[in-house]
Tab-separated table of N, CA and C in Angstrom:
chain	number	residue	atom	x	y	z
A	62	ILE	N	154.767	173.537	157.362
A	62	ILE	CA	155.210	173.846	158.538
A	62	ILE	C	156.382	173.238	158.905
A	63	GLY	N	157.667	173.131	159.015
A	63	GLY	CA	158.540	172.152	159.421
A	63	GLY	C	159.875	172.580	158.328
A	64	ASP	N	160.632	171.368	159.020
A	64	ASP	CA	161.705	172.076	157.942
A	64	ASP	C	162.235	170.544	157.060
A	65	PHE	N	162.972	170.372	155.793
A	65	PHE	CA	162.921	169.733	154.936
A	65	PHE	C	163.980	168.440	155.196
A	66	VAL	N	163.535	167.172	155.497
A	66	VAL	CA	164.582	166.111	155.657
A	66	VAL	C	164.668	165.132	154.117
A	67	GLU	N	165.207	165.153	153.720
A	67	GLU	CA	165.851	164.198	152.766
A	67	GLU	C	164.791	164.709	151.872
A	68	GLY	N	164.478	165.683	151.575
A	68	GLY	CA	163.109	166.044	150.332
A	68	GLY	C	161.752	166.325	150.900
A	69	GLN	N	161.825	165.443	152.006
A	69	GLN	CA	160.105	165.198	152.277
A	69	GLN	C	159.761	166.260	153.841
A	70	PRO	N	159.201	167.052	153.844
A	70	PRO	CA	158.625	167.640	155.289
A	70	PRO	C	158.586	166.218	157.010
A	71	LEU	N	159.414	167.178	157.534
A	71	LEU	CA	159.739	166.406	158.891
A	71	LEU	C	157.473	166.745	159.147
A	72	LEU	N	157.045	167.439	159.360
A	72	LEU	CA	155.959	167.422	159.748
A	72	LEU	C	154.994	168.849	158.719
A	73	SER	N	153.492	168.427	158.696
A	73	SER	CA	152.854	169.384	158.069
A	73	SER	C	151.292	169.425	158.758
A	74	GLY	N	150.888	170.859	158.221
A	74	GLY	CA	149.227	171.014	159.182
A	74	GLY	C	148.669	171.839	158.755
A	75	SER	N	147.074	171.959	158.265
A	75	SER	CA	146.925	173.229	157.663
A	75	SER	C	145.605	172.981	158.666
A	76	ILE	N	145.169	171.966	158.651
A	76	ILE	CA	143.681	172.366	159.518
A	76	ILE	C	143.557	171.836	161.126
A	77	PHE	N	143.336	173.241	162.221
A	77	PHE	CA	143.282	172.158	163.928
A	77	PHE	C	142.121	173.468	164.264
A	78	ASN	N	141.846	172.962	165.622
A	78	ASN	CA	141.406	174.002	166.304
A	78	ASN	C	142.220	174.930	166.797
A	79	SER	N	142.394	174.854	168.333
A	79	SER	CA	143.064	175.836	168.742
A	79	SER	C	144.821	175.366	168.641
A	80	LYS	N	144.780	174.661	168.604
A	80	LYS	CA	146.498	173.998	168.537
A	80	LYS	C	146.831	172.313	167.995
A	81	GLU	N	148.106	172.395	167.890
A	81	GLU	CA	148.208	171.285	167.160
A	81	GLU	C	149.634	170.803	167.835
A	82	VAL	N	149.753	169.882	168.319
A	82	VAL	CA	151.062	169.307	169.530
A	82	VAL	C	151.852	168.278	168.609
A	83	TRP	N	152.995	168.549	168.490
A	83	TRP	CA	153.714	167.446	168.129
A	83	TRP	C	155.126	166.845	168.878
A	84	LEU	N	155.423	165.523	168.699
A	84	LEU	CA	156.395	164.932	169.184
A	84	LEU	C	157.661	164.781	168.140
A	85	ILE	N	158.909	165.603	168.447
A	85	ILE	CA	159.557	165.209	167.354
A	85	ILE	C	160.861	164.815	168.254
A	86	GLU	N	161.091	163.832	167.240
A	86	GLU	CA	162.108	162.695	167.648
A	86	GLU	C	163.365	162.760	167.094
A	87	VAL	N	164.577	163.319	166.981
A	87	VAL	CA	165.932	163.304	166.665
A	87	VAL	C	166.544	162.303	167.248
A	88	THR	N	167.146	161.223	166.996
A	88	THR	CA	168.119	160.293	166.992
A	88	THR	C	169.864	160.354	166.101
A	89	SER	N	170.362	159.883	166.927
A	89	SER	CA	171.614	160.202	165.678
A	89	SER	C	172.209	158.883	165.019
A	90	SER	N	170.991	157.801	165.132
A	90	SER	CA	170.738	156.869	164.132
A	90	SER	C	169.993	156.681	163.180
A	91	SER	N	168.937	157.692	163.359
A	91	SER	CA	168.803	157.543	161.706
A	91	SER	C	167.804	158.980	162.061
A	92	SER	N	166.859	158.856	160.623
A	92	SER	CA	166.128	160.342	160.333
A	92	SER	C	165.124	160.853	161.323
A	93	PRO	N	165.057	161.997	161.804
A	93	PRO	CA	164.145	162.299	162.321
A	93	PRO	C	162.900	162.381	162.182
A	94	THR	N	161.890	161.961	163.274
A	94	THR	CA	160.311	161.704	163.279
A	94	THR	C	159.581	162.587	163.908
A	95	ALA	N	158.299	162.933	163.269
A	95	ALA	CA	157.113	163.879	164.417
A	95	ALA	C	156.488	163.133	164.548
A	96	THR	N	155.707	163.104	165.278
A	96	THR	CA	154.662	162.467	165.710
A	96	THR	C	153.013	163.530	166.356
A	97	LEU	N	152.299	163.815	165.464
A	97	LEU	CA	150.636	164.386	165.942
A	97	LEU	C	150.726	163.685	167.170
A	98	GLN	N	149.945	164.668	168.143
A	98	GLN	CA	150.132	163.878	169.462
A	98	GLN	C	148.813	164.466	169.828
A	99	PRO	N	147.830	163.173	170.863
A	99	PRO	CA	146.313	163.561	170.503
A	99	PRO	C	146.094	164.888	171.941
A	100	GLN	N	144.951	165.378	172.002
A	100	GLN	CA	144.595	166.137	172.495
A	100	GLN	C	143.149	165.493	173.031
A	101	ASP	N	142.660	166.267	173.955
A	101	ASP	CA	141.226	165.997	174.875
A	101	ASP	C	140.152	165.870	173.947
A	102	ASP	N	140.158	166.294	172.605
A	102	ASP	CA	139.325	166.309	171.836
A	102	ASP	C	139.443	165.387	170.722
A	103	ASP	N	139.916	165.211	170.394
A	103	ASP	CA	140.720	164.086	169.323
A	103	ASP	C	140.320	162.633	169.520
A	104	ILE	N	140.223	161.399	168.731
A	104	ILE	CA	140.084	160.254	168.633
A	104	ILE	C	141.563	159.685	168.206
A	105	TYR	N	142.130	158.437	168.613
A	105	TYR	CA	143.152	158.117	168.286
A	105	TYR	C	143.124	156.280	168.117
A	106	ALA	N	144.403	156.086	167.081
A	106	ALA	CA	144.132	154.568	166.932
A	106	ALA	C	145.619	154.528	167.378
A	107	THR	N	145.380	153.160	168.078
A	107	THR	CA	146.565	152.122	168.290
A	107	THR	C	146.443	150.944	167.311
A	108	LEU	N	148.211	151.411	167.355
A	108	LEU	CA	148.857	150.097	166.354
A	108	LEU	C	149.525	149.137	166.991
A	109	GLN	N	149.159	147.884	166.911
A	109	GLN	CA	150.117	146.786	167.502
A	109	GLN	C	151.118	146.252	165.928
A	110	ILE	N	151.781	146.203	166.689
A	110	ILE	CA	153.004	145.694	165.625
A	110	ILE	C	153.748	144.406	166.329
A	111	GLN	N	153.640	143.415	165.563
A	111	GLN	CA	154.874	141.914	165.879
A	111	GLN	C	155.850	141.979	165.042
A	112	PHE	N	156.775	142.133	164.994
A	112	PHE	CA	158.649	142.377	164.256
A	112	PHE	C	158.002	140.612	163.698
A	113	ASP	N	158.919	140.570	162.314
A	113	ASP	CA	159.838	139.536	162.143
A	113	ASP	C	161.057	139.369	162.688
A	114	GLN	N	161.597	139.017	162.011
A	114	GLN	CA	163.208	138.812	162.402
A	114	GLN	C	163.839	140.511	161.969
A	115	TYR	N	163.482	141.273	161.217
A	115	TYR	CA	163.841	142.313	160.403
A	115	TYR	C	162.659	143.610	160.850
A	116	PRO	N	162.751	143.984	161.807
A	116	PRO	CA	162.029	144.847	161.918
A	116	PRO	C	162.677	146.218	161.313
A	117	GLU	N	164.055	146.573	161.265
A	117	GLU	CA	164.868	147.809	159.994
A	117	GLU	C	164.054	147.718	158.468
A	118	ASP	N	163.150	146.761	158.619
A	118	ASP	CA	162.467	146.913	156.859
A	118	ASP	C	161.304	147.215	156.807
A	119	VAL	N	160.643	147.713	158.063
A	119	VAL	CA	159.207	148.192	158.043
A	119	VAL	C	159.349	149.358	158.337
A	120	GLY	N	158.158	149.891	157.164
A	120	GLY	CA	157.843	151.334	157.507
A	120	GLY	C	156.154	151.657	157.390
A	121	ILE	N	155.583	152.232	158.130
A	121	ILE	CA	154.183	152.578	158.692
A	121	ILE	C	154.328	154.151	158.013
A	122	ARG	N	152.803	154.247	157.394
A	122	ARG	CA	152.562	156.074	157.459
A	122	ARG	C	150.820	155.773	157.570
A	123	LEU	N	150.779	156.892	158.222
A	123	LEU	CA	148.665	157.405	157.999
A	123	LEU	C	149.261	158.902	157.331
A	124	GLU	N	148.184	159.033	156.428
A	124	GLU	CA	147.898	160.246	155.986
A	124	GLU	C	146.764	160.568	156.030
A	125	ASN	N	146.024	162.472	156.188
A	125	ASN	CA	144.667	162.123	156.197
A	125	ASN	C	144.440	162.798	154.959
A	126	THR	N	143.661	161.930	153.552
A	126	THR	CA	143.445	161.933	151.949
A	126	THR	C	142.786	162.959	151.528
A	127	VAL	N	142.230	163.792	152.630
A	127	VAL	CA	140.836	165.480	152.864
A	127	VAL	C	142.261	166.137	152.828
A	128	ASP	N	143.002	166.567	153.457
A	128	ASP	CA	143.870	167.704	153.651
A	128	ASP	C	145.887	167.275	153.219
A	129	ASP	N	145.991	165.692	152.807
A	129	ASP	CA	147.238	165.139	153.253
A	129	ASP	C	148.088	165.643	154.206
A	130	THR	N	147.360	165.896	155.159
A	130	THR	CA	148.342	165.421	156.428
A	130	THR	C	148.732	164.342	156.972
A	131	VAL	N	150.372	164.306	156.873
A	131	VAL	CA	150.755	163.147	157.451
A	131	VAL	C	150.662	163.234	159.086
A	132	LEU	N	149.953	162.444	159.709
A	132	LEU	CA	149.745	162.142	160.967
A	132	LEU	C	150.671	161.329	161.553
A	133	PHE	N	151.171	160.058	160.752
A	133	PHE	CA	151.850	159.362	161.745
A	133	PHE	C	153.094	158.988	160.117
A	134	ASN	N	154.163	158.734	160.948
A	134	ASN	CA	155.212	158.524	159.971
A	134	ASN	C	156.416	157.686	160.487
A	135	ARG	N	156.433	156.496	159.939
A	135	ARG	CA	158.193	155.589	160.518
A	135	ARG	C	158.744	155.251	159.458
A	136	PRO	N	159.704	155.778	159.021
A	136	PRO	CA	160.255	155.046	157.597
A	136	PRO	C	161.112	154.231	157.795
A	137	SER	N	161.255	153.456	156.784
A	137	SER	CA	161.904	151.794	156.678
A	137	SER	C	163.477	152.409	157.601
A	138	SER	N	163.965	151.532	158.451
A	138	SER	CA	164.826	151.827	158.944
A	138	SER	C	164.511	152.389	160.310
A	139	TYR	N	163.823	153.222	160.651
A	139	TYR	CA	163.132	153.563	161.793
A	139	TYR	C	163.327	152.799	163.168
A	140	TYR	N	162.699	151.260	162.689
A	140	TYR	CA	162.746	150.598	164.149
A	140	TYR	C	163.833	149.830	163.926
A	141	GLU	N	164.603	149.331	164.893
A	141	GLU	CA	165.835	148.843	165.428
A	141	GLU	C	165.784	147.000	165.487
A	142	ASN	N	166.774	146.563	164.738
A	142	ASN	CA	166.675	145.037	164.744
A	142	ASN	C	166.735	144.671	166.274
A	143	SER	N	167.044	145.268	167.315
A	143	SER	CA	166.394	144.422	168.671
A	143	SER	C	165.161	144.282	168.973
A	144	LEU	N	164.496	145.108	167.876
A	144	LEU	CA	162.616	144.859	168.244
A	144	LEU	C	162.814	143.437	168.020
A	145	ALA	N	163.697	142.744	166.951
A	145	ALA	CA	163.287	141.325	166.122
A	145	ALA	C	162.328	140.244	167.034
A	146	GLY	N	161.066	140.109	166.384
A	146	GLY	CA	160.367	138.817	167.525
A	146	GLY	C	159.563	139.789	168.488
A	147	GLN	N	159.463	141.433	168.570
A	147	GLN	CA	158.849	141.601	169.640
A	147	GLN	C	157.414	142.605	169.231
A	148	THR	N	156.925	143.424	170.328
A	148	THR	CA	155.505	143.558	169.610
A	148	THR	C	155.577	144.643	170.399
A	149	ILE	N	155.389	146.030	169.805
A	149	ILE	CA	154.883	146.819	170.078
A	149	ILE	C	153.949	148.010	170.122
A	150	TYR	N	153.350	148.629	170.295
A	150	TYR	CA	152.085	149.762	170.408
A	150	TYR	C	152.162	151.114	169.719
A	151	GLU	N	152.115	151.599	168.536
A	151	GLU	CA	151.963	152.920	168.333
A	151	GLU	C	150.572	153.308	168.656
A	152	ILE	N	151.092	154.508	169.349
A	152	ILE	CA	149.440	155.526	169.469
A	152	ILE	C	149.492	156.441	168.309
A	153	ILE	N	148.265	156.685	167.466
A	153	ILE	CA	148.394	157.712	166.600
A	153	ILE	C	146.899	158.427	166.875
A	154	PRO	N	147.166	159.726	166.661
A	154	PRO	CA	146.285	160.293	166.603
A	154	PRO	C	145.518	160.916	165.640
A	155	ILE	N	144.135	160.706	165.778
A	155	ILE	CA	143.477	161.038	163.929
A	155	ILE	C	142.711	162.350	164.772
A	156	TYR	N	141.924	162.827	163.879
A	156	TYR	CA	140.911	164.471	164.057
A	156	TYR	C	140.031	163.801	164.772
A	157	SER	N	139.220	164.911	165.403
A	157	SER	CA	138.425	164.680	166.646
A	157	SER	C	136.912	164.949	165.345
A	158	LYS	N	136.081	163.970	165.883
A	158	LYS	CA	134.761	163.862	164.576
A	158	LYS	C	133.935	165.362	164.719
A	159	GLU	N	134.357	166.041	165.027
A	159	GLU	CA	133.965	167.574	165.049
A	159	GLU	C	134.835	167.999	164.007
A	160	ARG	N	135.239	167.646	163.812
A	160	ARG	CA	136.026	168.116	161.442
A	160	ARG	C	135.122	167.520	160.859
A	161	GLY	N	133.999	166.792	160.742
A	161	GLY	CA	133.262	166.038	159.815
A	161	GLY	C	133.882	164.849	159.760
A	162	ASP	N	133.515	164.357	158.679
A	162	ASP	CA	133.604	162.787	157.638
A	162	ASP	C	135.228	163.306	157.799
A	163	GLN	N	135.851	162.103	158.063
A	163	GLN	CA	137.336	162.165	157.415
A	163	GLN	C	137.878	160.522	157.255
A	164	THR	N	138.928	161.032	155.603
A	164	THR	CA	139.711	159.543	155.220
A	164	THR	C	141.061	159.520	155.369
A	165	TYR	N	141.250	158.834	156.413
A	165	TYR	CA	143.162	158.363	155.703
A	165	TYR	C	143.321	156.759	155.200
A	166	ARG	N	144.787	157.119	154.615
A	166	ARG	CA	145.662	155.799	154.130
A	166	ARG	C	146.521	155.722	154.977
A	167	PHE	N	146.433	154.188	155.115
A	167	PHE	CA	147.316	153.835	155.839
A	167	PHE	C	148.309	153.066	155.357
A	168	THR	N	149.242	152.802	155.196
A	168	THR	CA	150.082	152.530	154.104
A	168	THR	C	151.403	151.528	155.570
A	169	ILE	N	151.338	150.200	155.215
A	169	ILE	CA	152.531	149.710	155.859
A	169	ILE	C	153.445	148.873	155.198
A	170	GLU	N	154.966	149.129	154.444
A	170	GLU	CA	155.884	148.233	154.205
A	170	GLU	C	156.774	147.762	154.724
A	171	ASP	N	157.648	146.908	153.739
A	171	ASP	CA	158.699	146.098	153.756
A	171	ASP	C	159.300	146.387	152.654
A	172	SER	N	160.790	146.829	153.030
A	172	SER	CA	161.663	147.172	152.179
A	172	SER	C	162.410	146.238	151.271
A	173	TYR	N	162.279	144.898	151.951
A	173	TYR	CA	162.968	143.627	151.552
A	173	TYR	C	161.848	142.965	150.690
A	174	GLY	N	160.409	142.907	150.917
A	174	GLY	CA	159.660	142.432	149.922
A	174	GLY	C	159.278	141.679	150.331
A	175	ASP	N	159.586	140.940	152.023
A	175	ASP	CA	158.485	139.825	152.274
A	175	ASP	C	157.735	139.852	153.628
A	176	GLY	N	157.401	141.074	153.791
A	176	GLY	CA	156.330	141.444	154.327
A	176	GLY	C	156.509	141.403	155.804
A	177	LEU	N	155.608	141.049	156.839
A	177	LEU	CA	155.902	140.791	158.480
A	177	LEU	C	156.141	139.069	158.334
A	178	CYS	N	155.649	138.085	157.528
A	178	CYS	CA	155.337	136.696	157.889
A	178	CYS	C	155.624	136.182	156.398
A	179	CYS	N	155.647	135.285	156.648
A	179	CYS	CA	156.265	133.797	157.710
A	179	CYS	C	157.443	133.572	156.969
A	180	SER	N	158.276	133.785	156.554
A	180	SER	CA	159.409	133.571	155.874
A	180	SER	C	160.844	133.443	157.262
A	181	VAL	N	160.670	134.903	157.526
A	181	VAL	CA	161.894	135.127	158.605
A	181	VAL	C	161.199	135.445	159.394
A	182	GLY	N	160.231	134.716	160.167
A	182	GLY	CA	159.302	134.887	161.231
A	182	GLY	C	157.615	135.394	161.386
A	183	ASP	N	157.288	135.238	162.823
A	183	ASP	CA	155.382	135.320	162.256
A	183	ASP	C	155.121	136.719	163.232
A	184	GLY	N	155.826	137.705	161.886
A	184	GLY	CA	154.518	138.879	162.342
A	184	GLY	C	153.547	139.367	162.143
A	185	SER	N	152.842	140.641	162.513
A	185	SER	CA	151.660	140.752	161.884
A	185	SER	C	151.515	142.543	162.606
A	186	TYR	N	149.874	142.929	161.985
A	186	TYR	CA	149.869	144.323	162.677
A	186	TYR	C	148.577	144.195	162.879
A	187	GLU	N	148.048	145.152	163.669
A	187	GLU	CA	146.354	145.316	164.026
A	187	GLU	C	146.402	146.821	164.552
A	188	LEU	N	145.638	147.321	163.535
A	188	LEU	CA	144.983	148.623	163.688
A	188	LEU	C	143.729	148.659	164.517
A	189	TYR	N	143.654	149.802	165.728
A	189	TYR	CA	142.530	149.624	166.399
A	189	TYR	C	141.820	151.084	166.229
A	190	ILE	N	140.852	151.740	166.038
A	190	ILE	CA	140.429	153.029	166.632
A	190	ILE	C	140.061	152.854	168.360
A	191	GLY	N	140.730	153.673	168.871
A	191	GLY	CA	140.969	153.811	170.389
A	191	GLY	C	141.994	152.831	171.055
A	192	ASP	N	141.510	152.351	172.168
A	192	ASP	CA	142.546	151.335	172.804
A	192	ASP	C	142.418	149.790	172.322
A	193	VAL	N	143.631	148.965	172.443
A	193	VAL	CA	143.506	147.885	171.860
A	193	VAL	C	142.691	147.063	172.415
A	194	ALA	N	142.412	147.677	173.802
A	194	ALA	CA	141.668	146.834	174.899
A	194	ALA	C	140.074	147.008	174.423
A	195	ASP	N	139.815	147.692	173.844
A	195	ASP	CA	138.448	148.442	173.853
A	195	ASP	C	137.633	147.749	172.448
A	196	GLY	N	138.647	146.590	171.641
A	196	GLY	CA	137.384	146.232	171.282
A	196	GLY	C	138.417	145.263	169.564
A	197	GLN	N	137.673	145.277	168.651
A	197	GLN	CA	138.031	144.480	167.332
A	197	GLN	C	138.841	145.185	166.951
A	198	PRO	N	139.942	144.563	166.051
A	198	PRO	CA	140.622	145.689	165.386
A	198	PRO	C	139.831	145.877	163.602
A	199	LEU	N	140.305	147.168	162.891
A	199	LEU	CA	139.630	147.835	161.875
A	199	LEU	C	139.672	147.571	161.042
A	200	LEU	N	141.421	147.014	161.099
A	200	LEU	CA	142.568	146.270	159.975
A	200	LEU	C	143.044	145.039	160.654
A	201	SER	N	143.947	143.993	159.818
A	201	SER	CA	145.406	143.827	160.166
A	201	SER	C	146.063	143.087	159.137
A	202	GLY	N	146.377	142.235	159.488
A	202	GLY	CA	147.564	141.975	157.990
A	202	GLY	C	149.250	141.085	158.500
A	203	SER	N	149.722	140.594	157.893
A	203	SER	CA	150.994	139.695	158.184
A	203	SER	C	151.325	139.284	156.400
A	204	SER	N	150.861	138.777	155.794
A	204	SER	CA	151.916	138.425	154.703
A	204	SER	C	151.419	139.588	153.456
A	205	PHE	N	152.360	140.244	152.975
A	205	PHE	CA	152.167	140.810	151.791
A	205	PHE	C	153.798	141.080	151.417
A	206	ASN	N	153.571	142.134	150.097
A	206	ASN	CA	155.009	141.495	149.581
A	206	ASN	C	155.737	142.860	149.703
A	207	TYR	N	155.661	144.277	149.322
A	207	TYR	CA	156.545	144.967	149.804
A	207	TYR	C	155.711	145.692	150.449
A	208	ASN	N	154.578	146.269	149.782
A	208	ASN	CA	153.216	147.133	150.461
A	208	ASN	C	152.070	146.369	151.026
A	209	GLU	N	151.254	147.276	151.793
A	209	GLU	CA	149.858	146.660	152.149
A	209	GLU	C	148.934	148.517	152.385
A	210	VAL	N	147.892	148.519	151.533
A	210	VAL	CA	147.521	149.616	151.487
A	210	VAL	C	146.207	150.077	152.428
A	211	TRP	N	146.063	150.887	152.786
A	211	TRP	CA	143.731	150.520	153.359
A	211	TRP	C	143.800	151.893	153.167
A	212	LEU	N	142.441	151.704	153.008
A	212	LEU	CA	141.740	153.585	152.992
A	212	LEU	C	140.679	153.155	154.253
A	213	ILE	N	140.815	154.419	155.068
A	213	ILE	CA	140.343	154.030	156.033
A	213	ILE	C	139.364	155.140	156.419
A	214	GLU	N	137.569	154.843	156.562
A	214	GLU	CA	137.076	156.122	156.777
A	214	GLU	C	136.102	156.235	157.980
A	215	VAL	N	136.464	157.084	158.607
A	215	VAL	CA	135.559	157.686	159.989
A	215	VAL	C	134.668	158.555	159.680
A	216	THR	N	133.806	158.583	160.005
A	216	THR	CA	132.052	159.500	160.146
A	216	THR	C	131.718	159.879	161.469
A	217	SER	N	130.445	160.598	161.318
A	217	SER	CA	129.977	160.802	162.706
A	217	SER	C	128.693	160.146	162.455
A	218	SER	N	128.563	159.569	162.045
A	218	SER	CA	127.216	158.562	161.489
A	218	SER	C	127.040	157.265	161.969
A	219	SER	N	128.611	156.699	161.495
A	219	SER	CA	128.531	155.160	162.037
A	219	SER	C	130.343	155.200	162.466
A	220	SER	N	130.306	153.551	162.520
A	220	SER	CA	131.530	153.272	163.084
A	220	SER	C	132.481	153.137	161.787
A	221	PRO	N	133.686	153.555	162.113
A	221	PRO	CA	135.033	153.836	161.576
A	221	PRO	C	134.757	152.293	160.298
A	222	SER	N	135.472	152.416	158.638
A	222	SER	CA	135.600	151.184	158.138
A	222	SER	C	137.138	151.160	157.531
A	223	ALA	N	137.330	150.042	157.121
A	223	ALA	CA	138.510	150.086	156.393
A	223	ALA	C	138.031	149.080	155.480
A	224	ARG	N	139.150	149.240	154.219
A	224	ARG	CA	138.836	148.472	152.615
A	224	ARG	C	140.396	147.934	151.951
A	225	SER	N	141.048	147.186	151.493
A	225	SER	CA	142.141	147.311	151.565
A	225	SER	C	142.409	147.532	149.874
A	226	LEU	N	143.532	148.696	149.222
A	226	LEU	CA	143.650	149.050	148.302
A	226	LEU	C	144.746	147.968	147.761
A	227	TRP	N	144.490	148.328	146.846
A	227	TRP	CA	145.227	147.288	145.219
A	227	TRP	C	146.252	148.391	144.413
A	228	CYS	N	147.614	148.049	145.168
A	228	CYS	CA	148.196	149.306	144.640
A	228	CYS	C	149.255	148.498	143.327
A	229	ILE	N	150.075	149.303	142.137
A	229	ILE	CA	150.736	149.123	141.190
A	229	ILE	C	150.940	150.419	140.687
A	230	LEU	N	153.055	150.476	140.934
A	230	LEU	CA	153.727	151.519	140.363
A	230	LEU	C	152.949	153.334	141.353
A	231	GLY	N	152.454	153.080	142.610
A	231	GLY	CA	152.032	154.271	143.343
A	231	GLY	C	150.615	154.428	143.402
A	232	TYR	N	150.451	154.189	142.468
A	232	TYR	CA	148.348	154.407	142.113
A	232	TYR	C	147.939	153.093	142.793
A	233	CYS	N	146.993	153.664	143.639
A	233	CYS	CA	146.120	152.627	144.685
A	233	CYS	C	144.648	152.528	143.595
A	234	PHE	N	143.733	151.553	144.091
A	234	PHE	CA	142.947	151.530	143.199
A	234	PHE	C	141.857	150.225	144.642
């Protein structure tokens, strides 16, 4: 599904119940983005990001490792410099538990290589399953170099869990 932007699909999907709803944003200042919108039976994640002084360096991606569907993608340069030092919230739909156990890869990157903290501001991020007001973050971070990668498991039998992955040359362990 979709069109190619700079060699990458704008959106993709293969497994869904009766429909998928995508929000496609096209601006004159950055590449188009597509975000899967939550439906009544879906669960969602909330990403809270406090930017350092260079939000345009930050990129974020969430993909399902079971079917390779990209559920959320904000490439570097998506966030504008006007967000420097600000906190924002991104709502990210993830599959409902009716689809069975799912595993996701969450990647946050900094194209300059200095993470979100501390050389040019006190930035950080936290990812919650559901709303921020619902509880503790599933994962969080601030100090990393070029990227930080997490593996998230959402099962029908237990609470979601996350573990940090060690990555080198595009391979994560």
